[in-house]
């Protein structure tokens, strides 16, 4: 091959003008320019403050978990999922519940003449363990030679970086904040619901991860986020709850073991004792000893929390969402209408009622006591019942368990809820509208006393530590609604009418999309059995909304 000179070309020579290679035989100029990288170790009190990126940034978690806030949207930082944020967007890193977060921060620029406007965040598909280790290993190799003086070594660093970016971004999809996480959460929530009917099956994390179409590690992470425990312990709890019901019905030990998924009766016996602290036989004996000839028209959940099993209970209490299974073996009596003869026939030694009217009707039958949830906070009532039945230590134990749970959840809310935010709890019926204080019903105690959230000024003055609830008019609703509203709707037609009004649309909770709908059946009563479950449901509503709109 020779250069063309004045158009003259010898026979057999290839006509190629080397000066025109850059225009005639173009190779698109696309490459990643590495600017710098650093491994940061963050503890619970640390973080990276909000700032706008001047370069592209890749984040690779080596250990722990955290939160990335990108343009105000919250994304989870976790092992196995590198994140890439494009220049020009704002980022902030916060700690999650982990005590330590070790994370690589890699600044670079993508040079691409045809590059269009990029999304703020690109989340890579989750890499298997071996693949992710290779990514981290390559990052460490680049870091180890970062200060190399040899020209060949410096070229090698940038060559390694091109390969690294190829590894990381080969299977990416554009990620818009919470969409991917929300889809994963919904899938796993559905799987958890299904597990409640599969407690007697042998189920593995691998099987469920495949069902959710995510890695085993990511499934384990999300499962713990949604249940507070791992799969093995969750399934064991389900099995033991069903086993206790079967034991109380008089089923043989061998049959109970098989029905809840244990082939070996002796292994079931051992597991039951590990979980419950007593053997199945002792559990049955304790149940028989603790059963009392009491007729309960109020505070069923409080008595059950103290380990007291009444002989008869009001049918409406026994049917409550979180109490129905525990009440399966009790005799049910009507409360509406109240039939004194039915209760008299049972010859109870004691009757517990919730109001003066019930007292006047039933007190001639047996010693009757009023324990009104309208007049006491749930744990004050628990203490009073503990004193009456000699169950003071049991009451203290239940209260400490609740406080430990509430404290853990309060720590999760730090930094997610403003200290000035206010919370309200309301119910809409066809004939009335209720706003609740911190005594009982609809989960208000959990919010105010459990999680330490603030009520609006008017609720603080009129209801907190004063009364259980207040009936208000539609015109008064706006004056009681805070920045967040937990709402129970029993009349959907009335709610639709109210929610379409301008006054409703202008309320802060509505404008900020911070109205949380709760099911009446799940929040009808407040007692030490139901409250922890209700607390989980309330936290889930708050955190999911924050993930969507923060």
C-alpha positions as MATLAB code, in Angstrom:
seq = 'XXXXXXXXXXXXXXXXXXXXXXXXXXXXXXXXXXXXXXXXXXXXXXXXXXXXXXXXXXXXXXXXXXXXXXXXXXXXXXXXXXXXXXXXXXXXXXXXXXXXXXXXXXXXXXXXXXXXXXXXXXXXXXXXXXXXXXXXXXXXXXXXXXXXXXXXXXXXXXXXXXXXXXXXXXXXXXXXXXXXXXXXXXXXXXXXXXXXXXXXXXXXXXXXXXXXXXXXXXXXXXXXXXXXXXXXXXXXXXXXXXXXXXXXXXXXXXXXXXXXXXXXXXXXXXXXXXXXXXXXXXXXXXXXXXXXXXXXXXXXXXXXXXXXXXXXXXXXXXXXXXXXXXXXXXXXXXXXXXXXXXXXXXXXXXXXXXXXXXXXXXXXXXXXXXXXXXXXXXXXXXXXXXXXXXXXXXXXXXXXXXXXXXXXXXXXXXXXXXXXXXXXXXXXXXXXXXXXXXXXXXXXXXXXXXXXXXXXXXXXXXXXXXXXXXXXXXXXXXXXXXXXXXXXXXXXXXXXXXXXXXXXXXXXXXXXXXXXXXXXXXXXXXXXXXXXXXXXXXXXXXXXXXXXXX';
ca = [
       0.000    0.000    0.000;
       1.319    3.492   -0.866;
      -0.015    6.944   -0.383;
      -1.863    8.548   -3.282;
       0.195   11.393   -4.756;
      -1.487   13.827   -7.161;
      -4.003   11.169   -8.154;
      -1.280    8.853   -9.464;
      -1.594    5.186   -8.488;
       0.579    2.286   -9.564;
      -1.052   -0.869  -10.833;
      -1.872   -3.405   -8.082;
      -1.668   -0.820   -5.327;
      -4.665   -0.195   -2.962;
      -6.115    3.294   -3.210;
      -6.458    4.345    0.446;
      -5.980    7.915    1.576;
      -4.739    7.637    5.169;
      -5.449   11.289    5.844;
      -9.170   10.595    5.338;
      -9.458    7.533    7.564;
     -11.014    9.585   10.352;
     -13.887   10.739    8.131;
     -14.443    7.814    5.756;
     -13.980    4.905    8.193;
     -15.395    6.396   11.402;
     -15.397    4.447   14.672;
     -17.755    6.135   17.193;
     -15.780    7.638   20.052;
     -17.462    6.070   23.129;
     -15.469    5.426   26.272;
     -15.559    5.836   30.050;
     -13.130    8.277   31.601;
     -12.233    7.422   35.185;
     -11.699   10.453   37.435;
     -11.339    8.933   40.908;
     -12.588    6.352   43.363;
     -12.714    5.872   47.128;
     -13.980    3.323   49.658;
     -16.082    5.022   52.340;
     -16.943    3.426   55.710;
     -20.101    4.940   57.209;
     -21.571    4.241   60.658;
     -25.056    4.955   62.025;
     -24.223    8.603   62.698;
     -22.551    9.157   59.343;
     -23.831    9.869   55.873;
     -23.055   11.790   52.727;
     -24.929   15.103   52.596;
     -27.091   16.195   49.686;
     -25.090   17.535   46.727;
     -25.298   17.904   42.953;
     -23.018   15.684   40.882;
     -20.557   17.272   38.460;
     -19.603   13.843   37.040;
     -21.335   10.508   36.646;
     -21.123    8.386   39.795;
     -21.185    4.636   40.390;
     -21.982    3.288   43.874;
     -20.991   -0.267   44.781;
     -21.829   -1.610   48.255;
     -19.191   -3.908   49.695;
     -20.832   -4.445   53.096;
     -24.011   -3.383   54.901;
     -27.102   -1.563   53.656;
     -28.173    2.040   53.280;
     -30.428    4.480   51.496;
     -29.631    6.557   48.412;
     -31.814    9.625   47.926;
     -31.568   10.647   44.272;
     -33.512   13.775   43.273;
     -35.686   13.235   46.360;
     -36.504    9.589   45.612;
     -35.392    6.871   48.004;
     -33.517    3.836   46.694;
     -31.973    0.990   48.650;
     -28.237    0.452   48.680;
     -27.401   -3.221   49.019;
     -24.729   -5.754   48.199;
     -24.959   -7.124   44.689;
     -26.689   -4.167   43.003;
     -24.388   -1.389   41.715;
     -26.091    1.946   41.035;
     -25.088    4.549   38.464;
     -26.209    8.186   38.800;
     -25.710   10.572   35.927;
     -24.134   14.016   36.263;
     -26.364   16.971   37.092;
     -28.571   15.129   39.602;
     -28.636   15.492   43.390;
     -27.657   12.630   45.671;
     -27.553   11.913   49.397;
     -26.601    8.734   51.260;
     -28.135    7.805   54.609;
     -27.670    4.831   56.877;
     -30.420    2.246   57.188;
     -30.660    0.021   60.270;
     -27.270   -1.543   59.663;
     -24.421   -0.488   61.962;
     -21.943   -0.148   59.096;
     -22.005    0.649   55.396;
     -18.859    0.174   53.288;
     -19.368    1.603   49.827;
     -17.215    2.347   46.802;
     -17.773    5.741   45.177;
     -16.447    5.935   41.627;
     -16.496    9.211   39.663;
     -16.350    8.970   35.882;
     -17.622   10.477   32.640;
     -19.196    8.669   29.717;
     -17.949   10.184   26.466;
     -20.556    9.538   23.804;
     -21.249   12.076   21.011;
     -24.730   10.628   20.526;
     -25.595   10.595   24.226;
     -29.113   11.798   24.843;
     -30.667   13.176   28.015;
     -30.132   10.430   30.573;
     -32.347    9.338   33.463;
     -31.116   10.308   36.913;
     -30.525    6.748   38.034;
     -29.592    3.502   36.313;
     -29.956    0.414   38.495;
     -28.060   -2.592   37.223;
     -29.648   -6.007   37.294;
     -28.614   -7.881   40.409;
     -25.410   -9.845   39.900;
     -24.876  -13.328   41.296;
     -22.390  -13.616   44.157;
     -19.477  -14.773   42.012;
     -20.109  -12.052   39.416;
     -20.319   -9.325   42.032;
     -17.144  -10.513   43.713;
     -15.426  -10.160   40.333;
     -16.675   -6.580   40.093;
     -15.379   -5.718   43.579;
     -12.089   -7.484   42.856;
     -11.589   -5.389   39.707;
     -12.401   -2.186   41.624;
      -9.801   -3.095   44.256;
      -7.237   -3.816   41.544;
      -7.810   -0.352   40.068;
      -7.492    1.215   43.521;
      -4.256   -0.651   44.263;
      -2.607    0.763   41.114;
      -4.273    4.186   41.247;
      -1.014    6.014   42.112;
       1.140    4.078   39.610;
       3.940    6.141   38.065;
       4.704    3.776   35.220;
       2.999    4.888   32.008;
       2.122    1.326   31.024;
       0.485    0.694   34.399;
      -1.562    3.898   34.114;
      -2.842    2.815   30.704;
      -3.676   -0.558   32.249;
      -5.783    1.103   34.953;
      -8.019    2.789   32.398;
      -8.220   -0.386   30.326;
      -9.362   -2.223   33.461;
     -11.965    0.476   34.038;
     -13.446    0.023   30.565;
     -13.803   -3.695   31.313;
     -15.320   -2.946   34.701;
     -18.004   -0.696   33.206;
     -18.736   -3.309   30.582;
     -19.270   -5.884   33.361;
     -21.490   -3.594   35.386;
     -23.656   -2.092   32.663;
     -24.055   -4.995   30.261;
     -27.553   -5.819   31.574;
     -28.967   -2.530   32.798;
     -32.425   -1.054   32.733;
     -33.435    2.488   33.405;
     -34.757    2.835   36.911;
     -37.198    5.519   37.980;
     -36.926    5.642   41.738;
     -39.256    3.239   43.458;
     -40.787    1.293   40.555;
     -38.485   -1.754   40.676;
     -38.494   -1.898   44.470;
     -42.247   -1.459   44.631;
     -42.769   -4.312   42.174;
     -40.477   -6.572   44.191;
     -42.205   -5.641   47.443;
     -45.627   -6.399   45.970;
     -44.463   -9.805   44.696;
     -43.010  -10.824   48.040;
     -46.046   -9.537   49.958;
     -48.188  -11.818   47.822;
     -45.860  -14.734   48.517;
     -46.075  -14.067   52.273;
     -49.862  -14.130   52.042;
     -49.685  -17.483   50.261;
     -47.374  -18.915   52.918;
     -50.087  -18.582   55.557;
     -51.914  -21.391   53.809;
     -48.765  -23.458   53.163;
     -47.474  -23.778   56.733;
     -47.411  -27.597   56.497;
     -45.204  -27.690   53.367;
     -41.433  -27.904   53.024;
     -40.524  -24.590   51.424;
     -37.056  -23.237   50.613;
     -35.741  -19.724   50.050;
     -34.476  -20.825   46.628;
     -37.995  -21.858   45.602;
     -39.547  -18.576   46.723;
     -36.745  -16.475   45.212;
     -37.368  -18.189   41.883;
     -41.077  -17.468   42.253;
     -40.326  -13.782   42.894;
     -37.767  -13.787   40.026;
     -35.021  -12.256   42.137;
     -31.844  -13.568   43.719;
     -31.854  -15.558   46.929;
     -30.051  -12.789   48.767;
     -32.434  -10.083   47.641;
     -35.440  -12.219   48.512;
     -34.026  -12.765   52.004;
     -33.514   -9.014   52.395;
     -37.065   -8.126   51.356;
     -38.620  -10.974   53.343;
     -36.989   -9.710   56.522;
     -38.045   -6.151   55.737;
     -41.701   -7.211   55.428;
     -41.907   -9.810   58.225;
     -39.141   -8.845   60.643;
     -37.673  -12.362   60.545;
     -36.282  -15.043   58.233;
     -38.238  -17.670   56.337;
     -37.420  -20.545   58.686;
     -38.549  -18.705   61.833;
     -41.612  -17.323   60.059;
     -42.742  -20.785   58.965;
     -42.052  -22.188   62.435;
     -44.235  -19.495   63.996;
     -47.063  -20.279   61.576;
     -46.782  -23.982   62.344;
     -46.782  -23.494   66.103;
     -49.832  -21.229   66.032;
     -51.761  -23.875   64.125;
     -50.371  -26.615   66.364;
     -51.668  -24.852   69.489;
     -55.149  -24.636   68.027;
     -55.101  -28.334   67.157;
     -53.806  -29.283   70.608;
     -56.592  -27.333   72.291;
     -59.123  -29.177   70.159;
     -57.906  -32.474   71.565;
     -56.032  -33.800   68.502;
     -53.434  -36.509   69.134;
     -49.808  -35.359   69.244;
     -48.838  -37.546   66.293;
     -51.661  -36.133   64.174;
     -50.855  -32.552   65.152;
     -47.227  -33.010   64.118;
     -48.230  -34.348   60.710;
     -50.895  -31.690   60.139;
     -48.455  -28.825   60.673;
     -45.698  -30.328   58.533;
     -43.517  -32.398   60.884;
     -43.050  -36.063   59.971;
     -41.471  -36.886   63.314;
     -43.590  -36.468   66.461;
     -40.464  -36.257   68.635;
     -38.915  -33.524   66.510;
     -42.182  -31.570   66.668;
     -42.169  -31.927   70.456;
     -38.618  -30.593   70.629;
     -39.322  -27.665   68.272;
     -42.494  -26.755   70.160;
     -40.563  -26.585   73.409;
     -37.805  -24.487   71.803;
     -40.315  -21.957   70.475;
     -42.913  -21.879   73.271;
     -40.668  -22.649   76.237;
     -42.839  -25.590   77.329;
     -43.746  -28.991   75.899;
     -47.039  -29.515   74.021;
     -48.342  -31.552   76.964;
     -47.526  -28.782   79.444;
     -49.167  -26.265   77.121;
     -52.427  -28.242   77.255;
     -52.163  -28.585   81.046;
     -51.527  -24.856   81.502;
     -54.503  -24.079   79.290;
     -56.770  -26.215   81.414;
     -55.477  -24.663   84.629;
     -55.768  -21.096   83.347;
     -59.330  -21.416   82.082;
     -61.592  -19.415   84.389;
     -65.337  -19.407   84.795;
     -65.549  -15.802   83.649;
     -67.971  -14.296   81.162;
     -66.263  -11.526   79.221;
     -68.208   -8.741   77.523;
     -65.194   -6.406   77.360;
     -61.374   -6.502   77.250;
     -61.007  -10.018   75.794;
     -57.629   -9.225   74.232;
     -56.328   -7.863   77.539;
     -57.246  -11.067   79.385;
     -55.722  -13.271   76.700;
     -52.510  -11.259   76.880;
     -52.405  -12.011   80.623;
     -52.880  -15.724   79.974;
     -56.453  -15.787   81.264;
     -58.883  -17.904   79.257;
     -62.532  -17.141   80.032;
     -65.315  -19.700   79.829;
     -67.579  -17.494   77.725;
     -67.102  -14.360   75.639;
     -69.292  -11.935   73.744;
     -69.642  -13.154   70.167;
     -68.611   -9.812   68.673;
     -65.328   -9.857   70.646;
     -64.539  -13.468   69.747;
     -64.943  -12.589   66.064;
     -62.441   -9.724   66.114;
     -59.754  -10.005   63.437;
     -56.760  -10.865   65.638;
     -58.689  -12.662   68.391;
     -60.876  -15.084   66.469;
     -58.391  -17.976   66.300;
     -57.467  -17.595   69.961;
     -61.162  -17.678   70.866;
     -62.063  -20.762   68.824;
     -62.661  -22.947   71.898;
     -64.684  -20.402   73.940;
     -68.440  -20.456   74.395;
     -69.941  -17.486   72.524;
     -72.808  -15.397   73.901;
     -74.810  -12.661   72.226;
     -74.052   -9.096   73.129;
     -76.502   -7.459   70.715;
     -79.117   -8.034   71.915;
     -77.864   -8.854   75.381;
     -79.614  -11.913   76.809;
     -79.255  -12.190   80.629;
     -80.868  -15.649   80.691;
     -78.262  -17.052   78.301;
     -75.455  -15.800   80.532;
     -77.232  -16.851   83.733;
     -77.449  -20.413   82.437;
     -73.632  -20.584   82.296;
     -73.402  -19.815   86.048;
     -70.293  -17.611   85.727;
     -68.231  -16.776   88.799;
     -67.458  -13.312   87.425;
     -68.615  -11.037   84.600;
     -66.591   -8.281   82.940;
     -68.548   -5.547   81.138;
     -67.620   -2.355   79.310;
     -70.325    0.088   80.391;
     -72.922    0.917   83.029;
     -75.864   -0.385   81.010;
     -74.341   -3.863   80.772;
     -73.502   -3.696   84.458;
     -77.087   -2.913   85.433;
     -78.358   -5.829   83.340;
     -75.865   -8.518   84.364;
     -74.780   -7.661   87.915;
     -77.677   -9.627   89.482;
     -76.267  -12.842   87.945;
     -72.722  -12.755   89.389;
     -70.086  -10.282   90.658;
     -69.717   -7.844   87.766;
     -66.937   -5.345   87.065;
     -66.760   -2.458   84.624;
     -63.562   -2.147   82.580;
     -64.212    0.512   79.984;
     -61.798    1.073   77.130;
     -63.325    4.516   76.685;
     -61.927    5.607   80.035;
     -58.413    4.138   80.064;
     -55.421    3.726   77.810;
     -54.877    0.092   76.803;
     -51.933   -0.575   79.098;
     -53.466    1.235   82.062;
     -56.406   -1.123   81.607;
     -54.020   -4.072   81.363;
     -52.382   -3.095   84.661;
     -55.754   -2.786   86.387;
     -56.798   -6.225   85.154;
     -53.403   -7.600   86.201;
     -54.021   -6.323   89.735;
     -57.518   -7.853   89.893;
     -56.382  -11.280   88.679;
     -52.948  -11.360   90.323;
     -51.183  -11.076   86.957;
     -49.039   -8.008   87.580;
     -45.751   -9.535   86.303;
     -47.492  -10.798   83.169;
     -48.847   -7.304   82.507;
     -45.372   -5.786   82.884;
     -43.912   -8.345   80.492;
     -46.513   -7.555   77.805;
     -45.911   -3.815   78.197;
     -42.130   -4.196   77.874;
     -42.510   -6.305   74.734;
     -44.686   -3.623   73.146;
     -42.296   -0.848   74.113;
     -39.306   -2.697   72.638;
     -41.163   -3.140   69.359;
     -42.321    0.491   69.320;
     -38.783    1.683   70.037;
     -37.398   -0.282   67.082;
     -40.034    1.171   64.787;
     -39.471    4.727   66.060;
     -35.814    4.417   65.101;
     -36.830    3.383   61.568;
     -38.884    6.557   61.194;
     -36.032    8.887   62.166;
     -35.204   11.138   59.271;
     -38.280   10.023   57.323;
     -40.923   11.908   59.301;
     -40.465   15.588   60.110;
     -40.722   16.416   63.820;
     -43.373   19.004   62.947;
     -45.587   16.554   61.024;
     -48.976   15.868   62.615;
     -51.146   12.743   62.440;
     -54.898   12.236   62.709;
     -57.130    9.152   62.949;
     -60.716    9.374   61.667;
     -63.660    7.228   60.676;
     -66.456    8.040   58.233;
     -69.850    6.386   58.752;
     -73.204    7.044   57.146;
     -74.545    8.819   60.233;
     -71.391   10.157   61.873;
     -67.734   11.110   61.599;
     -65.337   10.253   64.431;
     -61.906   11.587   65.323;
     -59.908    9.490   67.799;
     -57.655   10.284   70.740;
     -55.059    7.991   72.283;
     -57.327    5.710   74.329;
     -58.555    3.028   71.954;
     -59.846    2.146   68.484;
     -58.480    2.551   64.960;
     -54.835    2.415   66.007;
     -54.592    5.942   67.427;
     -52.721    4.836   70.572;
     -50.056    3.207   68.402;
     -49.414    6.436   66.516;
     -49.386    8.857   69.439;
     -48.009    6.848   72.366;
     -46.301    3.976   70.542;
     -44.516    5.742   67.686;
     -44.441    9.144   69.399;
     -46.061   10.960   66.445;
     -47.707   14.327   67.007;
     -51.445   15.095   66.808;
     -52.771   18.371   65.406;
     -53.174   21.106   68.005;
     -56.951   20.692   68.258;
     -56.742   16.928   68.871;
     -54.012   17.553   71.449;
     -56.216   19.971   73.379;
     -59.529   18.142   73.111;
     -58.719   14.417   73.054;
     -55.182   13.392   74.013;
     -55.219   11.873   77.529;
     -58.802   13.111   77.885;
     -61.272   11.037   75.889;
     -61.366    8.152   73.435;
     -63.136    9.823   70.532;
     -65.215   12.794   69.423;
     -68.066   13.001   66.943;
     -67.654   15.881   64.485;
     -69.439   17.350   61.466;
     -68.193   17.435   57.877;
     -67.513   21.153   58.252;
     -65.192   20.454   61.221;
     -63.103   17.742   59.550;
     -60.446   20.088   58.131;
     -59.735   21.558   61.565;
     -58.833   18.118   62.952;
     -56.852   16.721   60.006;
     -53.076   16.919   60.241;
     -50.294   16.411   57.713;
     -51.078   12.675   57.726;
     -54.495   11.037   58.037;
     -55.295    7.425   58.900;
     -58.827    6.936   57.654;
     -61.395    4.168   58.083;
     -64.364    4.372   55.712;
     -67.628    2.543   56.449;
     -69.759    4.586   54.048;
     -68.013    4.769   50.675;
     -70.727    6.931   49.116;
     -70.370    9.598   51.772;
     -66.600    9.438   51.495;
     -66.730    9.937   47.720;
     -68.937   12.963   48.220;
     -66.616   14.435   50.862;
     -63.392   13.683   48.995;
     -64.611   15.430   45.841;
     -65.136   18.738   47.665;
     -62.668   21.608   47.368;
     -62.260   21.765   51.137;
     -61.151   18.139   51.251;
     -58.758   18.535   48.321;
     -57.073   21.510   49.991;
     -56.243   19.646   53.231;
     -52.468   19.110   53.689;
     -52.763   15.329   54.056;
     -54.693   15.107   50.775;
     -52.459   17.504   48.844;
     -49.334   15.611   49.940;
     -50.913   12.201   49.255;
     -50.597   11.221   52.910;
     -54.031    9.708   53.513;
     -53.707    6.072   54.618;
     -56.773    3.854   54.264;
     -57.245    1.250   57.007;
     -59.614   -1.706   57.180;
     -62.268   -1.548   59.886;
     -61.975   -5.260   60.639;
     -58.251   -4.952   61.362;
     -58.505   -1.786   63.477;
     -61.860   -2.195   65.216;
     -60.402   -2.687   68.702;
     -57.278   -1.823   70.644;
     -55.841   -4.496   72.906;
     -52.370   -5.925   73.650;
     -52.951   -8.849   71.266;
     -54.072   -6.757   68.291;
     -51.863   -3.700   68.747;
     -48.510   -5.163   67.573;
     -50.145   -6.412   64.351;
     -51.831   -3.044   63.831;
     -48.509   -1.317   64.460;
     -46.880   -3.335   61.665;
     -49.726   -2.442   59.288;
     -49.454    1.270   60.136;
     -45.668    1.293   59.700;
     -46.006   -0.447   56.351;
     -48.437    2.223   55.132;
     -46.141    5.056   56.228;
     -42.917    3.577   54.867;
     -44.394    2.546   51.534;
     -45.789    6.037   51.006;
     -42.461    7.583   51.969;
     -40.648    5.346   49.514;
     -43.004    6.511   46.791;
     -43.064   10.225   47.498;
     -39.943   11.222   49.464;
];
